[in-house]
mmCIF file of C-alpha atoms in Angstrom:
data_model
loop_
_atom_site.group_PDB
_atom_site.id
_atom_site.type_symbol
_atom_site.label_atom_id
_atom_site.label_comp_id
_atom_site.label_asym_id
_atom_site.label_seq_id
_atom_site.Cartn_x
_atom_site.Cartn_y
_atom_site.Cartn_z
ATOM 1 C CA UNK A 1 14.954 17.452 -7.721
ATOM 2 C CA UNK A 2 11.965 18.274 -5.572
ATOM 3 C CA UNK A 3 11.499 16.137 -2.579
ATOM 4 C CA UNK A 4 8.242 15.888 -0.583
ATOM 5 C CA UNK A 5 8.788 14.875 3.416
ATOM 6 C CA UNK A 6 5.430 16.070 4.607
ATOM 7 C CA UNK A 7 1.554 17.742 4.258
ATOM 8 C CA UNK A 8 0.838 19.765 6.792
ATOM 9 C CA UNK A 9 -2.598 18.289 7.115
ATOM 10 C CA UNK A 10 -3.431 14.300 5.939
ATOM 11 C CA UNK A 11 -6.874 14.543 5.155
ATOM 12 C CA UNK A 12 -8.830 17.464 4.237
ATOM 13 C CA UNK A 13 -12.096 18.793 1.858
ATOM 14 C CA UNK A 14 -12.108 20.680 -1.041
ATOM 15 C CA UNK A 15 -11.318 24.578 0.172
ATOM 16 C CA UNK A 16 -9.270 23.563 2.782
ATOM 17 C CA UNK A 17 -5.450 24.853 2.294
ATOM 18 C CA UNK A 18 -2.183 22.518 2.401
ATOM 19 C CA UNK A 19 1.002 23.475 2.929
ATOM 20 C CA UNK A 20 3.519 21.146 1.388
ATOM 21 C CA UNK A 21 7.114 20.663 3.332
ATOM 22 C CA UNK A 22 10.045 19.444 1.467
ATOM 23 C CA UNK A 23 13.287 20.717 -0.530
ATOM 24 C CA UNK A 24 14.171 21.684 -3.894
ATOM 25 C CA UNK A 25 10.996 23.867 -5.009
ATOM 26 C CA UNK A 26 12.829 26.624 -6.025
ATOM 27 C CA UNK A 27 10.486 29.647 -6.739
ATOM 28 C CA UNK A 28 9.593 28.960 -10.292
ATOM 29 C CA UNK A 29 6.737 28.083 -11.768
ATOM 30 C CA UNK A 30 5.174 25.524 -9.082
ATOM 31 C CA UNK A 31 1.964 22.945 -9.639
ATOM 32 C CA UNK A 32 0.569 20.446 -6.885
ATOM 33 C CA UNK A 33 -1.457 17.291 -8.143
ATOM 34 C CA UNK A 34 -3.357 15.844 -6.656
ATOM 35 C CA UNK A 35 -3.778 12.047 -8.480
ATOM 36 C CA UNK A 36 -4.644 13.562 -11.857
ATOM 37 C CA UNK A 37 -5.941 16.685 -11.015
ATOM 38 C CA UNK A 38 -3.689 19.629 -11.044
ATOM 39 C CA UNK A 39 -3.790 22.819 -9.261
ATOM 40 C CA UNK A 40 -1.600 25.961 -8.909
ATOM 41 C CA UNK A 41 0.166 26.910 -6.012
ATOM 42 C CA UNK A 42 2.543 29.434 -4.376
ATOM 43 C CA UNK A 43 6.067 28.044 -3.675
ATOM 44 C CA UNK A 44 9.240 29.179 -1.891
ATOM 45 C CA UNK A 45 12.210 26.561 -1.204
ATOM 46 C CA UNK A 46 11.379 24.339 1.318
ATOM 47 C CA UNK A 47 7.314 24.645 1.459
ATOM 48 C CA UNK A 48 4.816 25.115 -1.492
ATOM 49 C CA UNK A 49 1.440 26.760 -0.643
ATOM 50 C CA UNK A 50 -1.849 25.361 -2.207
ATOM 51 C CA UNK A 51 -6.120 24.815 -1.917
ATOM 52 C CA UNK A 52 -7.647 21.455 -1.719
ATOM 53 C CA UNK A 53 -9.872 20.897 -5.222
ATOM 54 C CA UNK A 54 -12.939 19.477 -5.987
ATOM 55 C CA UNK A 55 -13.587 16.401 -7.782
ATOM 56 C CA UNK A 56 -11.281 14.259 -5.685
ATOM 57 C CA UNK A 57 -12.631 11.085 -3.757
ATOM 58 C CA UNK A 58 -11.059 9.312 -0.769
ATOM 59 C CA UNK A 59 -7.101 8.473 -0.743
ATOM 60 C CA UNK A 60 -4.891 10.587 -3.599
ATOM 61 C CA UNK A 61 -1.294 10.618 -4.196
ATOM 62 C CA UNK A 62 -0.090 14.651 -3.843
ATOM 63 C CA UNK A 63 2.891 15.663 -5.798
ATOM 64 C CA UNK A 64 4.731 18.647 -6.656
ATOM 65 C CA UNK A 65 5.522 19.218 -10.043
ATOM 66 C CA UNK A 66 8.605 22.056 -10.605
ATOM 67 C CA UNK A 67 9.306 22.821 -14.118
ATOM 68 C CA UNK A 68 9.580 19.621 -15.747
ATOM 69 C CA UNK A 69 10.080 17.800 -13.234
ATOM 70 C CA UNK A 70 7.863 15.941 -10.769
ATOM 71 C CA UNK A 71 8.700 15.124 -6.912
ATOM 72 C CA UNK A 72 7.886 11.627 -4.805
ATOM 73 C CA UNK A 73 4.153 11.323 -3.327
ATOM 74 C CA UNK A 74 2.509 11.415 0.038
ATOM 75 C CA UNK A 75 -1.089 10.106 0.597
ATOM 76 C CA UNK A 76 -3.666 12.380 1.319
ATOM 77 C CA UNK A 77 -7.555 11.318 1.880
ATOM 78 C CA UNK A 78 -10.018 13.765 0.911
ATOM 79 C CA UNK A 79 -13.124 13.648 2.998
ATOM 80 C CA UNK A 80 -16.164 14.399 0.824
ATOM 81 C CA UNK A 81 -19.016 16.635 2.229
ATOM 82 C CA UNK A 82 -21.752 14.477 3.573
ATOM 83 C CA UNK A 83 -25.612 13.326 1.506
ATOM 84 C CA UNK A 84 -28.978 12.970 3.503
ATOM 85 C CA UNK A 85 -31.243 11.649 0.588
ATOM 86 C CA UNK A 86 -34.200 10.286 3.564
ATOM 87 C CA UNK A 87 -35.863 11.133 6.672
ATOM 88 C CA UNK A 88 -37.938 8.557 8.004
ATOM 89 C CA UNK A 89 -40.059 9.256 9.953
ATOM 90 C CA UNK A 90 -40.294 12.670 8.564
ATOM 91 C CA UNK A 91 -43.353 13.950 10.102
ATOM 92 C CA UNK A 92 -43.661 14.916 13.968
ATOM 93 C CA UNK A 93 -45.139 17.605 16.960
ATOM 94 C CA UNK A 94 -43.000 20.590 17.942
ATOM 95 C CA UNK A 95 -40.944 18.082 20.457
ATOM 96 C CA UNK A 96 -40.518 14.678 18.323
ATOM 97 C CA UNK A 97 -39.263 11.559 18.574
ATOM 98 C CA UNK A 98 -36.228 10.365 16.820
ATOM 99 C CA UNK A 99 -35.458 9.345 13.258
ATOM 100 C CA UNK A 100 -33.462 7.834 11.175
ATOM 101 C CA UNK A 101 -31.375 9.740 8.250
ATOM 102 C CA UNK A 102 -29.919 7.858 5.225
ATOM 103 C CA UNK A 103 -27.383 9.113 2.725
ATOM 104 C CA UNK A 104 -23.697 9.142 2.771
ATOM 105 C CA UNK A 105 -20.799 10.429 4.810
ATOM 106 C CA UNK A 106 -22.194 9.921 8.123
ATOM 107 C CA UNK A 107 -19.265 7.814 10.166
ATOM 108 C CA UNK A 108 -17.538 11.260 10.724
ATOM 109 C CA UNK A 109 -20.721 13.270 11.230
ATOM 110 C CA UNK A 110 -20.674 15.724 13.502
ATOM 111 C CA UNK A 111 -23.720 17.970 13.795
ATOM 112 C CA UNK A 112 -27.591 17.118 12.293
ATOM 113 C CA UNK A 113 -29.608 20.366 11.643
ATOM 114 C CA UNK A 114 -33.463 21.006 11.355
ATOM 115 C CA UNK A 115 -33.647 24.089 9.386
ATOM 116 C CA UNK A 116 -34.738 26.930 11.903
ATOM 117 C CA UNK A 117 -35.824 24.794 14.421
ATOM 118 C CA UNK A 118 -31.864 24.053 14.984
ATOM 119 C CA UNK A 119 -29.316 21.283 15.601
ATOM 120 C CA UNK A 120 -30.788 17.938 16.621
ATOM 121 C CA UNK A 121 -29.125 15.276 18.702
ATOM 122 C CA UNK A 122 -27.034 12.538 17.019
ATOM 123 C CA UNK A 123 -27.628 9.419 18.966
ATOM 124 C CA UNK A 124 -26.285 6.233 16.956
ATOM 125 C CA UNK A 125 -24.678 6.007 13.168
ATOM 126 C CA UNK A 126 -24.516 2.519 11.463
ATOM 127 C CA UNK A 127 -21.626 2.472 9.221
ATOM 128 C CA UNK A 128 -21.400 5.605 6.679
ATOM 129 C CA UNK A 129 -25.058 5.272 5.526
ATOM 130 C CA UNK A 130 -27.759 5.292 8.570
ATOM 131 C CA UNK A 131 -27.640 8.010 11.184
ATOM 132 C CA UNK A 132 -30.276 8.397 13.985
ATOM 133 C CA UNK A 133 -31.005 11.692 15.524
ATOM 134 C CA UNK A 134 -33.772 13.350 17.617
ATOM 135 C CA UNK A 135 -34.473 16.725 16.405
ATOM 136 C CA UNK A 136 -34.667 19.461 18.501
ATOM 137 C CA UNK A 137 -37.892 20.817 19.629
ATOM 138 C CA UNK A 138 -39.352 23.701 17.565
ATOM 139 C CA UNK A 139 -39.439 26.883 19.701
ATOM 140 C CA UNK A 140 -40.042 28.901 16.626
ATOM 141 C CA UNK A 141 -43.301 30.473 17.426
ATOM 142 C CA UNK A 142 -44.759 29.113 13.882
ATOM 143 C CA UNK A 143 -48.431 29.899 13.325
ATOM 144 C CA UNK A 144 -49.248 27.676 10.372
ATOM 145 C CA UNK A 145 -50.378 24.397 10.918
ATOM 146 C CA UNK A 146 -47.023 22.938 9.607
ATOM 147 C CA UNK A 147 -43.604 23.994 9.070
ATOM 148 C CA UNK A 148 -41.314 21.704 7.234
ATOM 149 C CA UNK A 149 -37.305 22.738 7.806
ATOM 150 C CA UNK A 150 -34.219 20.983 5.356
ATOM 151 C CA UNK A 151 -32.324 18.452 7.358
ATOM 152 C CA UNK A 152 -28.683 18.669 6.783
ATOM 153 C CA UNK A 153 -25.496 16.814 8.104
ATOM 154 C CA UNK A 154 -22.207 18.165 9.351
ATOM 155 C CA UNK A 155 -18.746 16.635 8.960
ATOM 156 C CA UNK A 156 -15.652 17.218 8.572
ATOM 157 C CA UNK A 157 -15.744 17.097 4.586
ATOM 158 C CA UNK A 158 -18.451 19.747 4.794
ATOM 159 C CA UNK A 159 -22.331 20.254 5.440
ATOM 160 C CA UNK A 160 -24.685 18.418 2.634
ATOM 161 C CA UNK A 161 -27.041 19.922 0.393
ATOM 162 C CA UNK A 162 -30.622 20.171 1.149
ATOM 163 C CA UNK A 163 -32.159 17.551 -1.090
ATOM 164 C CA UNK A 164 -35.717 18.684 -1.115
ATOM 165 C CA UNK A 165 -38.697 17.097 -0.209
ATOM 166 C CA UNK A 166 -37.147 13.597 0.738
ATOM 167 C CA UNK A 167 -34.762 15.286 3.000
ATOM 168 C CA UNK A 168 -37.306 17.593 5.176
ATOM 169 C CA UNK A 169 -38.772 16.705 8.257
ATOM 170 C CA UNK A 170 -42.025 18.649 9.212
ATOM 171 C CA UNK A 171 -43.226 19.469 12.602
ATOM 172 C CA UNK A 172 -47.307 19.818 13.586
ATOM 173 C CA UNK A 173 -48.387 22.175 15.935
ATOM 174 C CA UNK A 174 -51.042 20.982 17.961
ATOM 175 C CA UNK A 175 -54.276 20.201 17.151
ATOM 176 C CA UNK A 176 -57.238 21.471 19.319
ATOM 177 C CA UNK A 177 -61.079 20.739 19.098
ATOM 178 C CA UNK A 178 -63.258 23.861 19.843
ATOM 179 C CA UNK A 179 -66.821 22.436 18.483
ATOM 180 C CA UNK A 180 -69.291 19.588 17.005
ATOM 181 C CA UNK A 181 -72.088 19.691 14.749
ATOM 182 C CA UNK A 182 -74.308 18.130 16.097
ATOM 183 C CA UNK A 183 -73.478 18.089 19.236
ATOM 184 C CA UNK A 184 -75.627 15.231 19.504
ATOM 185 C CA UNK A 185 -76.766 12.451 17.822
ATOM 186 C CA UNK A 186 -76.490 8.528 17.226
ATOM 187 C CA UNK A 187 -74.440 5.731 17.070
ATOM 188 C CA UNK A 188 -73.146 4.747 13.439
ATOM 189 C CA UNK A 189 -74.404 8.760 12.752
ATOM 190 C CA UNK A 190 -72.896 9.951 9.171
ATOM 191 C CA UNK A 191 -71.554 13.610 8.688
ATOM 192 C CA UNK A 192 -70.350 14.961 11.507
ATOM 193 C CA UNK A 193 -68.011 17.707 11.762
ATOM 194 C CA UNK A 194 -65.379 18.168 14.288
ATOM 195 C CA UNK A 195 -63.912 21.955 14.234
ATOM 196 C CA UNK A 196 -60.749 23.790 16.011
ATOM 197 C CA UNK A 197 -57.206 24.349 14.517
ATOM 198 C CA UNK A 198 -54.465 22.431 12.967
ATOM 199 C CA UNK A 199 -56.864 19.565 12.209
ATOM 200 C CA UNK A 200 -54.496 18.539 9.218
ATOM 201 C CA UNK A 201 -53.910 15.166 8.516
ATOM 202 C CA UNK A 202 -55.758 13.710 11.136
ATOM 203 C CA UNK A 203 -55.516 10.398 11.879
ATOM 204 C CA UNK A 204 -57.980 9.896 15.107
ATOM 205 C CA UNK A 205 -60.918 10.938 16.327
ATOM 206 C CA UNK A 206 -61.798 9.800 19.599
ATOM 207 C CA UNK A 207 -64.895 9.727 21.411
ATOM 208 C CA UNK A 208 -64.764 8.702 25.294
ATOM 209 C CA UNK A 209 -67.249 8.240 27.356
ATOM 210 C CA UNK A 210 -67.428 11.010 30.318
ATOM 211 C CA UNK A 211 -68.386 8.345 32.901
ATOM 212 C CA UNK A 212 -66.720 4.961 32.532
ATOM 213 C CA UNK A 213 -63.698 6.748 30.149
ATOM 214 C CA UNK A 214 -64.490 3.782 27.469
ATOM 215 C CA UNK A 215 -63.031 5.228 23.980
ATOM 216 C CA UNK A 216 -64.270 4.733 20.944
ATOM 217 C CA UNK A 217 -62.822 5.332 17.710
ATOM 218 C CA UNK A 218 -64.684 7.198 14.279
ATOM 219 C CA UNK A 219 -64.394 6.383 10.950
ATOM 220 C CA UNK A 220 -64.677 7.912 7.881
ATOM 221 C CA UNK A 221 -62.355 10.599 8.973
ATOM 222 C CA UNK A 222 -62.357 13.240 6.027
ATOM 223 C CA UNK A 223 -60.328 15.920 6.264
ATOM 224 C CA UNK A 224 -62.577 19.612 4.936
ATOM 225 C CA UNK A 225 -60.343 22.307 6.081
ATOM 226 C CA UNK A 226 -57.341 23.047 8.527
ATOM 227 C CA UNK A 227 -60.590 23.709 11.021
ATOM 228 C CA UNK A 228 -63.392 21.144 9.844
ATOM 229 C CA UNK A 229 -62.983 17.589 10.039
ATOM 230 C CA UNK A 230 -65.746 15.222 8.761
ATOM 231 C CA UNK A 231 -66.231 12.042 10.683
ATOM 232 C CA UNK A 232 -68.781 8.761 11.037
ATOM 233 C CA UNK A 233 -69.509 8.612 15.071
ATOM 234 C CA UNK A 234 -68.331 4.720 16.398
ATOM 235 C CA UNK A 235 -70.896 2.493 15.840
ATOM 236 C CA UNK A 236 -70.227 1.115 19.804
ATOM 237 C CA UNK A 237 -71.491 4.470 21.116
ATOM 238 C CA UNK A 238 -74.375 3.637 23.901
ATOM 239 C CA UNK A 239 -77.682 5.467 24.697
ATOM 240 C CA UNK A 240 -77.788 8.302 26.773
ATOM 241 C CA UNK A 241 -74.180 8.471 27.212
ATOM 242 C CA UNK A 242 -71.958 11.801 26.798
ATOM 243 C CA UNK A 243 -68.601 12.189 24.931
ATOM 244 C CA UNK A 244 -65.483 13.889 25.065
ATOM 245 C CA UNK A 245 -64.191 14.484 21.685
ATOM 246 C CA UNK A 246 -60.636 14.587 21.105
ATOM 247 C CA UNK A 247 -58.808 14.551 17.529
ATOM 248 C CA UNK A 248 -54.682 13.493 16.767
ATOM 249 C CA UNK A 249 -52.141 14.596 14.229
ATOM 250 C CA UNK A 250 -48.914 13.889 13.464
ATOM 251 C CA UNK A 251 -48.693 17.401 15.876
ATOM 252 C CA UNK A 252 -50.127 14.924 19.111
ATOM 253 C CA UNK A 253 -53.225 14.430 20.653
ATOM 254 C CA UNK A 254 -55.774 17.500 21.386
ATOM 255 C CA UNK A 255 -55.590 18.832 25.076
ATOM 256 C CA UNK A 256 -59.036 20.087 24.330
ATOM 257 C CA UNK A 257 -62.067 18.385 23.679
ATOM 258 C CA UNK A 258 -65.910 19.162 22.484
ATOM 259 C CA UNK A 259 -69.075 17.307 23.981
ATOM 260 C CA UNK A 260 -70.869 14.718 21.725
ATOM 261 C CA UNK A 261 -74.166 13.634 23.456
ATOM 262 C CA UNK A 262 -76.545 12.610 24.926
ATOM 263 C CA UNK A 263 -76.846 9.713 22.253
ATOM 264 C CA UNK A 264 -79.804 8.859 21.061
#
């Protein structure tokens, strides 16, 4: 009768090979299950030769079945390849802050990756479902305004499946301000246009006062173009003062500004 007495590896994932060690194999016809699920495999004497299937989940009884008859058991765990179903927060500039993944198979994660922009930082992991990681910074060269990469996690059961949209994380370049219209005008004023680059999905304008550096915020913000943005001026801006108008993204805060004022 065919006796198990070890598996050359304990745990695996589905591809991996396992070499069985025991006695009594023979080199007939030779089968390995695994729980229910049987396989083929390649058998001498003492060892029997097989690949890891799919469809299994955590601990399994392995067996070798020769002929008609079927050996003892030995445990092996199958590690299944890793989910991300969420980043949050899944927006950020070309060097962002961290975030927090959810899915499944993260206790033994290894590696986080950001598309093209490349493999992020793992920096905590709550049980097998919450994994925090600061991606890396984007050195890509990108032109567009955005550029949204799949986030995917490494273990040892495998690397997960990009999930789509819930399961991207999309860096901003920065925005910059290169003009107003007017460039002058009132407090409270209606309709006016801030223009320069990347101004998508702004969520500040700010006007600051040359002199004393008081800021001020707009409203109205209306986004026309990845170049126009359509803004009320603060209602607290005083007479005859000058402003420095800067605008923020998700990409950051503009390093360049455009001069509102004098207000009438």
């Amino acid at each position: 009768m065919a006796t198990i007495t070890s598996l050359s590896a304990t745990q695996g994932k589905a591809g991996d090979s396992l070499t069985i060690n025991g006695s009594g194999f023979g080199t007939s016809a030779v089968t390995v299950n695994f729980g229910s699920k049987t396989v083929a495999a390649t058998g001498a004497t003492t060892t029997v030769t097989t690949t890891v299937p799919s469809g299994c989940a955590g601990q399994t009884n392995v067996s070798v079945t020769v002929g008609t008859s079927t050996s003892n058991s030995k445990p092996f765990f199958y590690i299944a390849a890793p989910t991300c179903s969420a980043v949050v927060a899944n927006t950020g500039p070309l060097t962002p802050a961290a975030v927090n993944l959810t899915g499944t198979g993260f206790a033994t994660a290894t590696a986080v990756t950001f598309g093209v922009a490349g493999t992020g930082t793992i920096n905590s992991k709550t049980g097998d479902t919450l994994l925090n990681a600061t991606p890396p910074t984007n050195t890509t060269g990108f032109t567009t305004t955005t550029q949204s990469v799949d986030v995917t996690v490494t273990s040892p059961g495998g690397t997960s499946v990009p999930g789509g949209a819930a399961s991207q994380f999309t860096y901003y370049n920065l925005p910059t301000v290169t003009g107003m219209s007017p460039t002058e005008g009132s407090a409270g004023q209606t309709g006016v246009t801030v223009s320069g680059t990347n101004l998508v999905d702004v969520s500040d304008v700010i006007f600051t006062d040359t002199v004393t550096a008081a800021v001020f915020h707009a409203t109205d913000i209306t986004g026309l173009s990845d170049t126009e943005v359509q803004v009320t001026a603060p209602a607290g801006l005083v007479t005859a003062a000058s402003y420095d108008v800067t605008v923020t993204t998700p990409g950051g805060t503009s390093t360049t500004s455009a001069a509102f004022g004098p207000v009438t």
